[in-house]
XYZ file of C-alpha atoms in Angstrom:
718
model
C 127.678 165.286 141.410
C 125.595 164.164 144.241
C 122.143 163.205 143.699
C 119.389 162.026 146.066
C 117.674 158.600 145.247
C 115.511 156.206 146.793
C 116.247 155.858 150.601
C 115.925 152.279 151.793
C 118.508 151.096 154.287
C 119.219 147.541 153.959
C 120.783 145.219 156.594
C 123.871 143.660 155.529
C 123.353 139.984 154.985
C 125.489 137.024 155.809
C 125.897 135.993 152.409
C 128.961 137.405 150.437
C 128.304 135.880 147.111
C 125.911 135.981 144.159
C 122.855 137.058 146.442
C 119.819 137.312 144.411
C 117.650 139.986 146.080
C 115.006 141.647 144.382
C 112.913 139.962 141.890
C 109.349 138.753 140.911
C 106.126 135.861 140.879
C 102.521 134.370 140.565
C 100.812 131.162 141.916
C 102.981 128.350 142.817
C 103.487 126.302 139.428
C 101.702 129.124 137.495
C 103.242 129.742 134.235
C 102.985 133.093 132.523
C 102.975 133.107 128.807
C 105.700 135.016 127.226
C 103.648 135.794 124.162
C 101.394 138.299 126.216
C 104.215 140.689 126.866
C 107.787 140.582 125.726
C 108.791 141.728 129.079
C 106.452 139.253 131.123
C 107.974 136.474 133.413
C 107.926 132.986 132.209
C 108.378 130.534 135.168
C 111.562 128.764 134.997
C 112.217 124.733 135.819
C 115.157 122.779 137.162
C 117.462 120.722 134.965
C 118.672 117.156 135.469
C 122.385 118.554 135.826
C 121.120 121.121 138.574
C 119.601 118.202 140.511
C 122.775 116.140 140.429
C 124.876 119.221 141.503
C 122.415 119.707 144.396
C 123.245 116.232 145.498
C 127.094 116.646 145.310
C 126.707 119.828 147.131
C 124.710 118.117 150.074
C 127.528 115.482 150.472
C 130.171 118.088 150.302
C 128.737 120.190 152.913
C 127.847 117.057 155.184
C 131.226 115.586 154.966
C 133.908 118.004 154.126
C 132.848 121.429 155.442
C 134.389 122.487 158.795
C 130.944 122.759 160.600
C 129.520 119.290 161.237
C 125.807 119.575 160.823
C 123.085 117.330 159.475
C 120.436 118.168 156.620
C 117.513 117.845 159.002
C 114.141 119.823 159.462
C 115.782 122.414 161.599
C 118.321 123.249 159.152
C 115.763 123.026 156.329
C 113.792 125.580 158.375
C 116.782 127.932 158.331
C 117.166 127.572 154.450
C 113.578 128.146 154.001
C 113.629 131.460 155.905
C 116.921 132.597 154.619
C 115.639 131.770 151.052
C 112.855 134.087 151.558
C 115.256 136.655 152.794
C 117.411 136.293 149.729
C 114.672 136.702 147.542
C 112.615 139.434 149.495
C 114.950 140.747 152.351
C 112.945 143.942 152.747
C 109.510 142.191 152.577
C 108.190 144.475 150.020
C 106.985 141.905 147.617
C 105.424 139.001 149.269
C 102.355 139.029 151.666
C 101.301 136.919 154.514
C 99.369 135.037 152.132
C 102.116 133.983 150.139
C 103.958 132.819 153.181
C 100.977 130.712 154.133
C 101.099 129.059 150.666
C 104.674 128.289 151.057
C 104.347 126.192 154.272
C 103.810 122.896 152.645
C 107.150 123.417 150.956
C 108.813 124.011 154.093
C 107.896 120.839 155.328
C 109.300 118.992 151.960
C 112.586 120.825 152.062
C 114.745 118.844 154.087
C 114.374 115.480 152.315
C 114.494 117.520 148.829
C 117.712 119.083 149.790
C 119.179 115.646 150.456
C 117.839 114.217 147.176
C 118.156 116.600 144.617
C 114.284 117.442 144.468
C 114.606 121.149 143.315
C 110.727 121.846 142.951
C 110.435 123.701 146.436
C 113.102 126.338 145.595
C 111.770 126.816 142.135
C 108.236 127.197 142.958
C 108.834 129.737 145.614
C 111.403 131.602 143.006
C 108.725 131.753 140.469
C 106.141 133.013 142.943
C 108.452 135.845 144.067
C 109.481 136.959 140.457
C 105.800 137.341 139.559
C 105.263 139.144 142.706
C 107.823 141.711 141.934
C 106.561 142.001 138.462
C 103.404 143.155 140.016
C 105.033 145.612 142.105
C 106.759 147.214 139.369
C 103.633 147.353 137.182
C 101.955 148.987 140.175
C 104.739 151.610 140.569
C 104.881 152.355 136.944
C 101.019 153.012 136.905
C 101.348 155.392 139.734
C 103.842 157.282 137.954
C 102.022 157.414 134.931
C 99.150 159.441 136.897
C 101.670 162.008 137.884
C 103.032 163.249 141.101
C 99.950 165.459 141.994
C 98.210 162.586 143.648
C 100.950 161.904 146.479
C 100.441 163.819 149.899
C 103.599 165.321 151.137
C 101.897 167.287 153.877
C 100.775 164.383 156.138
C 102.283 162.883 159.130
C 103.222 159.626 157.554
C 106.615 157.967 158.024
C 108.505 155.220 156.454
C 110.500 152.350 157.840
C 113.990 152.421 156.383
C 115.086 149.030 156.980
C 112.166 146.518 156.870
C 114.491 143.207 157.175
C 112.592 142.453 160.678
C 109.183 143.743 159.752
C 106.295 141.671 159.462
C 105.241 140.479 155.869
C 102.392 142.708 154.839
C 98.906 140.814 155.274
C 97.696 141.239 151.655
C 97.957 142.903 148.313
C 96.022 146.163 149.327
C 98.343 146.529 152.295
C 101.346 146.203 149.767
C 99.887 148.924 147.770
C 99.931 151.281 150.760
C 103.236 150.394 151.423
C 104.456 151.103 147.833
C 102.776 154.411 147.687
C 104.894 155.270 150.574
C 108.244 153.984 149.026
C 107.462 156.006 145.889
C 106.752 159.077 148.151
C 109.996 158.783 149.729
C 111.893 158.242 146.426
C 110.146 161.612 145.047
C 110.956 163.347 148.173
C 114.770 162.376 147.765
C 114.963 163.646 144.366
C 113.111 166.781 145.168
C 115.328 167.868 148.092
C 118.077 167.722 145.686
C 116.242 170.142 143.329
C 115.378 167.762 140.787
C 112.219 168.918 138.920
C 108.978 166.569 138.977
C 109.444 165.798 135.183
C 112.836 164.549 135.730
C 111.788 162.652 138.797
C 109.081 160.879 136.986
C 111.801 159.986 134.072
C 114.216 158.664 136.486
C 111.904 156.544 138.697
C 110.200 155.327 135.373
C 113.572 154.321 134.252
C 114.509 152.467 137.451
C 111.412 150.486 137.606
C 111.249 149.352 134.005
C 114.956 148.502 134.334
C 113.891 146.340 137.358
C 110.961 144.826 135.441
C 113.092 143.990 132.468
C 115.457 142.309 134.660
C 113.091 139.993 136.026
C 111.705 139.048 132.590
C 115.150 137.796 131.844
C 115.505 135.463 134.615
C 116.534 131.943 133.862
C 116.600 128.567 135.534
C 120.245 129.038 136.478
C 119.296 132.140 138.559
C 116.683 130.311 140.596
C 119.051 127.250 141.212
C 122.114 129.699 142.191
C 119.868 131.654 144.539
C 118.382 128.607 145.991
C 121.775 126.631 146.514
C 123.346 129.712 148.127
C 120.600 130.008 150.551
C 121.519 126.178 151.270
C 125.179 126.756 151.724
C 124.830 129.843 153.566
C 123.504 127.968 156.533
C 127.045 126.564 157.028
C 128.848 129.608 156.892
C 128.749 133.000 154.953
C 131.859 132.146 152.850
C 130.792 128.640 151.602
C 129.263 129.474 148.081
C 127.873 128.028 145.093
C 129.098 129.370 141.651
C 127.166 128.553 138.380
C 129.337 127.487 135.399
C 129.385 130.796 134.135
C 130.297 132.568 137.398
C 132.954 129.928 137.902
C 134.647 131.247 134.600
C 134.290 134.973 135.643
C 135.250 134.840 139.155
C 138.570 134.354 140.808
C 136.569 132.902 143.915
C 139.763 132.221 145.755
C 140.364 135.784 146.202
C 137.195 136.868 148.080
C 135.503 138.089 144.721
C 138.286 140.470 143.876
C 137.244 142.394 140.684
C 139.283 143.063 137.827
C 138.729 146.553 136.712
C 138.380 148.928 139.671
C 140.020 146.974 142.498
C 137.135 146.307 144.838
C 135.862 143.317 146.932
C 131.958 143.312 146.722
C 129.347 141.164 148.580
C 125.342 141.452 148.407
C 123.593 143.511 150.971
C 119.901 142.773 150.260
C 118.987 144.539 147.211
C 122.222 146.551 146.878
C 125.806 145.397 146.036
C 127.920 146.624 148.809
C 131.647 147.495 148.982
C 133.501 145.324 151.578
C 137.113 146.683 150.771
C 139.227 148.347 148.242
C 142.263 146.445 146.856
C 145.396 148.540 147.692
C 146.843 150.080 144.465
C 143.782 149.445 142.568
C 141.924 152.232 140.616
C 139.278 152.811 143.121
C 141.788 153.076 145.856
C 143.702 155.487 143.696
C 140.567 157.572 142.771
C 139.743 157.922 146.358
C 135.991 158.384 146.548
C 134.668 154.838 146.853
C 134.935 153.244 150.475
C 133.884 150.436 152.597
C 130.062 149.975 153.176
C 129.145 152.188 150.135
C 126.200 150.535 148.279
C 126.061 150.641 144.465
C 122.751 152.154 143.016
C 123.782 152.209 139.178
C 126.561 151.493 136.764
C 127.188 153.433 133.551
C 129.669 152.946 130.823
C 131.685 156.166 129.266
C 129.700 155.423 126.150
C 126.371 155.378 127.609
C 124.046 158.233 127.952
C 121.885 156.735 130.858
C 123.003 154.542 133.902
C 121.968 151.226 134.482
C 120.002 150.743 137.533
C 121.291 147.729 139.584
C 119.401 147.642 142.811
C 117.978 144.001 142.925
C 120.744 142.701 140.556
C 122.820 139.651 141.434
C 126.300 140.202 142.436
C 127.838 138.666 139.442
C 125.671 140.438 137.108
C 126.951 143.895 138.643
C 130.501 142.849 138.317
C 130.046 142.147 134.725
C 128.942 145.816 134.293
C 131.613 147.165 136.176
C 134.314 145.163 134.545
C 135.660 146.666 131.001
C 138.599 147.573 128.832
C 141.541 148.800 130.554
C 141.727 152.681 130.445
C 137.760 152.893 129.960
C 135.745 154.765 132.547
C 133.092 153.530 134.597
C 130.678 155.683 136.772
C 129.115 154.257 139.916
C 126.233 155.855 141.574
C 126.715 154.837 145.279
C 124.950 155.462 148.763
C 128.002 156.459 150.697
C 128.568 154.733 154.056
C 128.502 158.058 155.697
C 125.510 159.601 153.827
C 123.756 162.079 156.056
C 120.538 160.247 154.662
C 119.796 157.206 152.717
C 118.571 159.224 149.847
C 121.800 160.713 149.253
C 123.893 159.250 146.384
C 127.209 160.043 144.794
C 128.362 159.324 141.306
C 132.170 158.277 140.977
C 134.075 157.910 137.881
C 136.848 155.306 137.988
C 139.266 154.590 135.343
C 139.691 150.782 135.035
C 143.116 149.572 135.158
C 145.187 146.789 136.469
C 146.329 146.710 140.364
C 149.914 148.168 140.153
C 152.208 146.078 142.411
C 154.372 149.280 143.076
C 151.656 150.916 144.673
C 150.931 148.095 147.092
C 154.409 147.936 147.977
C 155.495 148.640 151.797
C 156.696 152.071 152.331
C 158.466 153.947 155.181
C 159.029 157.411 156.662
C 160.446 158.772 160.033
C 158.408 161.031 162.150
C 160.014 163.038 165.108
C 158.224 163.628 168.383
C 159.492 166.439 170.835
C 158.412 165.390 174.385
C 159.920 166.971 177.576
C 163.108 168.319 175.771
C 163.746 164.942 174.187
C 163.406 164.352 170.394
C 162.183 160.530 169.477
C 162.673 159.271 166.160
C 159.935 156.554 165.045
C 160.192 154.736 162.074
C 156.847 154.112 160.410
C 156.156 151.119 157.708
C 152.992 151.073 156.116
C 151.963 147.704 154.648
C 148.963 147.999 152.264
C 148.832 144.158 151.625
C 150.610 140.899 152.042
C 152.014 140.604 148.439
C 154.490 138.546 146.348
C 155.475 138.605 142.826
C 155.005 134.773 142.259
C 155.700 135.154 138.343
C 159.157 136.708 139.124
C 159.574 134.261 141.862
C 158.902 131.309 139.462
C 161.161 132.731 136.702
C 164.030 132.613 139.429
C 164.380 136.523 139.563
C 166.618 136.979 142.627
C 165.172 140.455 143.047
C 161.342 139.606 143.031
C 159.372 141.865 145.277
C 157.357 140.648 148.463
C 156.126 142.147 151.617
C 158.928 140.291 153.721
C 161.974 141.131 151.266
C 160.870 144.801 150.945
C 160.197 145.272 154.735
C 163.581 143.730 155.559
C 165.371 146.449 153.329
C 163.177 149.135 154.949
C 164.130 148.027 158.529
C 167.901 147.990 157.642
C 167.492 151.408 156.257
C 165.337 152.769 159.360
C 168.150 151.079 161.788
C 171.386 151.930 160.100
C 170.880 155.195 158.223
C 167.917 156.811 160.031
C 168.630 155.568 163.633
C 165.244 155.226 164.837
C 164.220 154.577 168.468
C 160.972 152.611 167.725
C 159.019 151.416 164.987
C 155.328 151.701 164.153
C 153.824 148.958 161.665
C 150.478 150.270 159.997
C 148.367 147.431 158.971
C 145.166 149.727 158.797
C 143.013 148.619 155.777
C 145.198 145.847 155.038
C 142.861 143.109 153.920
C 145.530 140.300 153.811
C 146.946 138.434 150.928
C 149.792 135.806 150.870
C 149.713 133.649 154.073
C 153.362 132.509 153.507
C 154.176 136.344 153.579
C 152.435 136.826 157.038
C 154.377 133.813 158.375
C 157.781 135.230 157.048
C 157.151 138.926 158.137
C 156.633 137.570 161.793
C 160.014 136.083 161.302
C 161.520 139.432 160.842
C 160.660 140.072 164.430
C 161.295 137.021 166.293
C 164.200 134.627 166.458
C 162.450 131.423 165.736
C 159.041 129.654 166.554
C 155.474 129.163 165.396
C 153.454 131.772 163.712
C 149.894 130.419 163.301
C 148.018 127.147 163.598
C 145.539 125.614 160.884
C 143.023 123.318 162.129
C 140.906 121.012 159.739
C 137.613 119.550 160.450
C 138.975 116.258 161.909
C 140.962 118.209 164.286
C 144.592 117.860 162.577
C 146.479 120.890 163.514
C 149.272 122.229 161.169
C 151.829 124.608 162.551
C 153.242 127.202 160.420
C 156.595 128.325 161.747
C 159.684 130.795 161.032
C 162.643 128.680 160.796
C 164.952 131.511 159.966
C 167.071 132.195 163.006
C 167.820 136.004 163.564
C 165.822 139.240 164.080
C 165.773 142.122 161.480
C 164.269 144.358 164.228
C 164.869 143.862 167.833
C 163.545 147.177 169.200
C 160.140 148.186 170.454
C 157.402 148.227 168.004
C 153.430 149.343 167.812
C 151.129 147.726 165.131
C 148.347 149.604 164.092
C 145.032 147.937 163.042
C 141.425 148.899 162.205
C 138.390 146.989 161.277
C 139.506 146.590 157.640
C 142.638 144.706 158.807
C 141.900 140.929 157.971
C 143.219 137.369 157.467
C 146.996 137.748 157.026
C 147.000 140.973 158.827
C 145.194 139.512 161.934
C 147.726 136.435 161.926
C 150.733 138.965 162.076
C 149.224 141.242 164.677
C 148.093 138.248 166.750
C 151.633 136.773 166.582
C 153.223 140.032 167.692
C 150.801 140.214 170.455
C 151.225 136.601 171.646
C 155.199 136.910 171.490
C 155.021 140.173 173.476
C 157.162 141.877 170.588
C 154.830 144.945 170.647
C 151.559 146.561 171.292
C 148.523 146.284 169.210
C 146.769 149.701 168.789
C 143.441 150.604 166.953
C 140.193 149.065 166.781
C 138.988 145.365 166.633
C 140.037 143.698 163.429
C 137.694 142.119 160.871
C 137.729 138.444 162.154
C 138.261 136.388 158.896
C 139.995 133.453 160.380
C 138.790 130.659 157.988
C 140.092 128.917 155.010
C 138.139 127.969 151.810
C 138.832 125.433 149.035
C 137.213 125.078 145.465
C 135.731 121.966 144.705
C 134.467 121.195 141.102
C 130.891 119.717 140.613
C 129.342 118.345 137.548
C 127.586 121.631 137.056
C 129.694 124.664 138.549
C 131.725 124.905 141.586
C 131.499 124.944 145.216
C 133.669 127.188 147.409
C 133.737 125.496 150.920
C 135.077 126.343 154.217
C 137.572 123.625 155.525
C 139.944 124.839 158.088
C 140.498 127.646 160.614
C 143.175 129.666 161.726
C 144.413 129.854 165.307
C 146.960 131.966 167.046
C 150.022 130.311 168.794
C 148.316 131.133 172.171
C 145.331 128.880 170.985
C 142.705 131.430 170.284
C 141.206 131.775 166.805
C 141.189 134.952 164.760
C 137.822 133.844 163.375
C 135.015 136.134 164.537
C 136.826 137.869 167.175
C 139.617 138.817 165.114
C 142.538 140.662 167.197
C 141.451 142.898 170.175
C 144.013 145.811 170.286
C 145.916 146.411 173.585
C 145.166 150.014 173.213
C 141.869 150.958 171.429
C 141.273 153.806 169.146
C 137.610 154.067 167.788
C 136.790 153.992 164.141
C 134.325 155.487 161.541
C 133.497 151.973 160.289
C 130.235 150.456 161.458
C 131.033 147.166 163.131
C 127.540 145.901 162.826
C 127.710 146.248 158.898
C 131.650 145.515 158.132
C 133.402 142.350 159.627
C 132.896 138.696 160.302
C 130.712 138.978 163.216
C 128.270 141.248 161.295
C 127.638 138.102 159.150
C 125.012 135.671 160.121
C 126.162 132.054 160.749
C 129.885 133.142 160.710
C 131.747 130.274 162.342
C 132.519 131.168 165.960
C 135.518 131.935 167.971
C 136.968 129.123 169.678
C 140.317 127.885 171.016
C 142.906 124.990 170.899
C 145.946 124.240 172.804
C 148.641 126.909 172.771
C 152.042 125.875 170.922
C 155.425 126.611 172.774
C 156.544 130.074 171.839
C 158.982 132.793 173.491
C 157.475 135.690 175.188
C 159.785 138.810 174.711
C 158.296 141.218 176.941
C 155.629 141.418 179.685
C 153.284 144.493 179.294
C 151.201 143.875 181.990
C 153.061 146.037 184.325
C 152.707 149.118 182.308
C 149.609 148.662 180.004
C 147.385 150.560 182.467
C 149.804 153.715 182.402
C 149.978 153.632 178.783
C 146.398 153.519 178.397
C 145.950 156.457 180.730
C 148.672 158.602 179.010
C 146.999 157.625 175.659
C 143.554 158.679 176.984
C 145.097 162.021 178.335
C 146.479 162.975 175.031
C 143.434 162.118 172.991
C 141.134 164.378 175.594
C 143.442 167.201 174.586
C 143.665 166.183 170.897
C 141.496 168.537 168.646
C 141.921 166.087 165.896
C 140.620 163.167 168.156
C 137.856 165.257 169.372
C 136.727 165.832 165.594
C 137.080 162.080 165.045
C 134.863 161.482 167.901
C 132.324 164.011 166.539
C 132.145 162.524 163.477
C 131.725 158.808 164.885
C 129.045 160.203 167.332
C 127.353 161.681 164.303
C 127.400 158.488 162.265
C 126.319 156.467 165.128
C 123.177 158.560 165.642
C 122.317 158.422 161.786
C 122.584 154.690 161.969
C 120.117 154.547 164.722
C 117.657 156.385 162.537
C 114.810 153.777 161.734
C 112.162 156.071 160.245
C 111.973 159.086 157.949
C 109.081 161.561 157.488
C 107.202 161.911 154.333
C 106.199 165.221 155.170
C 108.247 167.510 152.647
C 109.045 170.637 155.155
C 109.987 168.128 157.830
C 112.211 166.399 155.870
C 113.899 169.319 154.288
C 114.627 170.609 157.763
C 115.947 167.187 158.804
C 118.385 167.367 155.770
C 119.526 170.659 156.510
C 120.427 169.984 160.132
C 122.255 167.038 158.800
C 124.349 168.887 156.458
C 125.070 171.724 158.892
C 126.524 169.148 161.203
C 128.710 167.691 158.526
C 129.638 171.045 157.289
C 130.618 172.152 160.916
C 132.983 169.115 161.435
C 134.545 169.503 158.034
C 135.395 173.335 158.767
C 136.877 172.784 161.970
C 139.149 169.973 160.306
C 140.015 172.601 157.935
C 140.672 175.114 160.429
C 143.156 172.758 162.226
C 145.042 172.610 158.950
C 144.927 176.242 158.542
C 142.619 176.153 155.699
C 139.705 178.625 154.797
C 136.382 177.309 155.769
C 133.766 176.249 153.138
C 130.993 178.807 152.758
C 128.314 175.878 152.149
C 127.634 172.252 152.225
C 127.620 172.590 148.388
C 131.188 174.059 148.298
C 132.314 171.206 150.641
C 130.878 168.764 147.878
C 132.562 170.398 145.082
C 135.780 170.399 146.759
C 135.695 166.589 147.325
C 134.756 166.037 143.790
C 137.613 168.123 142.706
C 140.061 166.427 144.881
C 139.049 163.248 143.432
C 139.167 164.407 139.845
C 142.756 165.459 140.521
C 143.261 162.007 141.785
C 144.209 163.177 145.317
C 141.494 160.901 146.749
C 140.430 160.604 150.363
C 143.706 159.418 151.583
C 142.664 160.218 155.207
C 145.327 162.679 155.707
C 143.306 163.800 158.861
C 144.060 160.333 160.394
C 147.807 160.910 160.382
C 147.511 161.898 164.258
C 146.757 158.133 164.672
C 150.181 157.284 163.316
C 151.835 159.932 165.443
C 149.793 158.567 168.546
C 151.388 155.259 167.801
C 154.789 156.996 167.900
C 153.816 158.486 171.313
C 152.791 155.211 172.684
C 156.170 153.971 171.609
C 157.847 156.742 173.359
C 155.773 156.114 176.509
C 157.025 152.468 176.330
C 160.652 153.495 176.261
C 160.332 156.078 179.178
C 158.513 153.508 181.427
C 160.997 150.803 180.593
C 164.417 151.604 179.104
C 164.899 147.867 178.701
C 162.596 148.049 175.768
C 165.290 149.550 173.645
C 166.260 145.997 172.719
C 163.693 143.249 173.548
C 165.115 139.803 174.347
C 163.082 136.788 175.080
C 161.743 136.610 178.684
C 160.585 132.975 178.486
C 158.648 130.273 176.624
C 154.741 130.087 176.999
C 153.377 126.466 176.834
C 150.016 126.649 178.779
C 146.671 126.511 177.111
C 145.558 129.979 176.099
C 142.998 131.613 178.198
């Protein structure tokens, strides 16, 4: 079921960890008595253990992080600003008066961060918590007076993303802003057909939940928030984890979550989905997607969901986790929602990630071109996996990406007699580094695969030492924005060696390596090294740029390394000697022209482009009307465009069109309930296009039927 909730578009922040984003305040140093109200906020204070941890974190950052920077006034200013963004990223709790009060703390922060003096961070934290409490009380007071007081016929508008807005001057201005925010929330519910009594009940529950959450804040919450604003000024993957979070998280796996198989990060007041783990419950269910933002979480034995807007990442994770076989319901704002008020409820059955569903698999497609049939092998690799337990037990048949792909290649070559190969790495978020190294080895004779540079400029080169090639024919590697880490190492190596063409969209750009350091109090995950291609360029920030580009629905401004503030930059080091199997420069322009001509004539691509254009237009929307009639008309226009695109796609498949937008939504929910998921069948044409590019390569140069090394590259990368 889809419902519409409070529409607040929040910019993705640079911090991919336990970001604390929406909570309360009072005067600096003011203590609020818990005896007045059991849900009042009581100011928190730092501990000696936290102060010692602060000193250790400062030393680790200065002396072991890949980025060399000192803790000075300039950095302290960044920490100060980031910390305020951390706590009030949408600038809906603090005022300019509060910011002025904080200025003396800004001046103290550099020295305090070096010496473990935590008072500046805690004083700011306590003020923010009290301010949030005040806002919740104000919102609840308005709701008690009923919805008749609100004007839905005015020409008022509301700014969706306030991350760059000015702080409101005073409490009276904040009152006017919150009046708009509540009107916006009410409108979203009304447009979904919810009656006013239920709207009041839903919003009251939301604000009471957030108020209660604030009243439960503890010293550890403040310390973790402050330290993560501090560590985030080095890079977005350097994070502090409290003792409790150190136990709960497998932080070496980018916050992979047991239970539903998703990687999450904080997105101001929301928790955002970064990617799905292949073979995991969420991936199999099919409705959850990258850039979706979680609004609430409900257990199967609960009647009401828990609103998690403003919660820390680790707390949201705790709610999502649960016994295997149980069902958790996530209410999310879909990444492709027609409006920020649109939410979707998704039921996901908790389970373990199944290795067999992560396994590489193959198929053969046939392309008839000018009287000739081309047989193209397609190998889909969801992740770079290895069954480490079976490997350690000495099982000779243990599963791994490289071993499975080798078997598939043998079958494609010997039994199915294919003319070319497409390796599909779309949505492959990486995995075992050694598997990426070994997989490259299936397509080259011998040679380096990736370089790893440490902060002291020492470079380690990983190489394929196994002579021989499992596939010596032409190949295309498909990638998209969700191809990351090990996928980028593989695609970059194939591109550098001239073993094939990379086709798709710019990859994620995750080219750093983190290590976990134990502290006296919690742990620090710190960036210590960086990946570089054999040609010398890093995969960090830039990712891999395809030889032939195919646009993607994914919003690059919200997903990807270059969407994160203070991500380490792209740079380059010396190339290492490596063979060059084929020089595509003589044919690449013709290949691109042929590809463009096919896509100009492709109805599937035209529909994809229409959808991308629609989503791009939606992302540019900065204001929405608070006039009910105007808002209703706007929503109907958006739904009509979505329905038109969906029906055009159904027509291509020979299916009956949907009669209404609601019928389309019902169908999507039914598909998910039947475990069909949104497997992007409509994008199969991209796989076929990879095959056509392969056929173009063979037609333009028959020598590619078996690619042999053309020479060795030793020059520095350009």
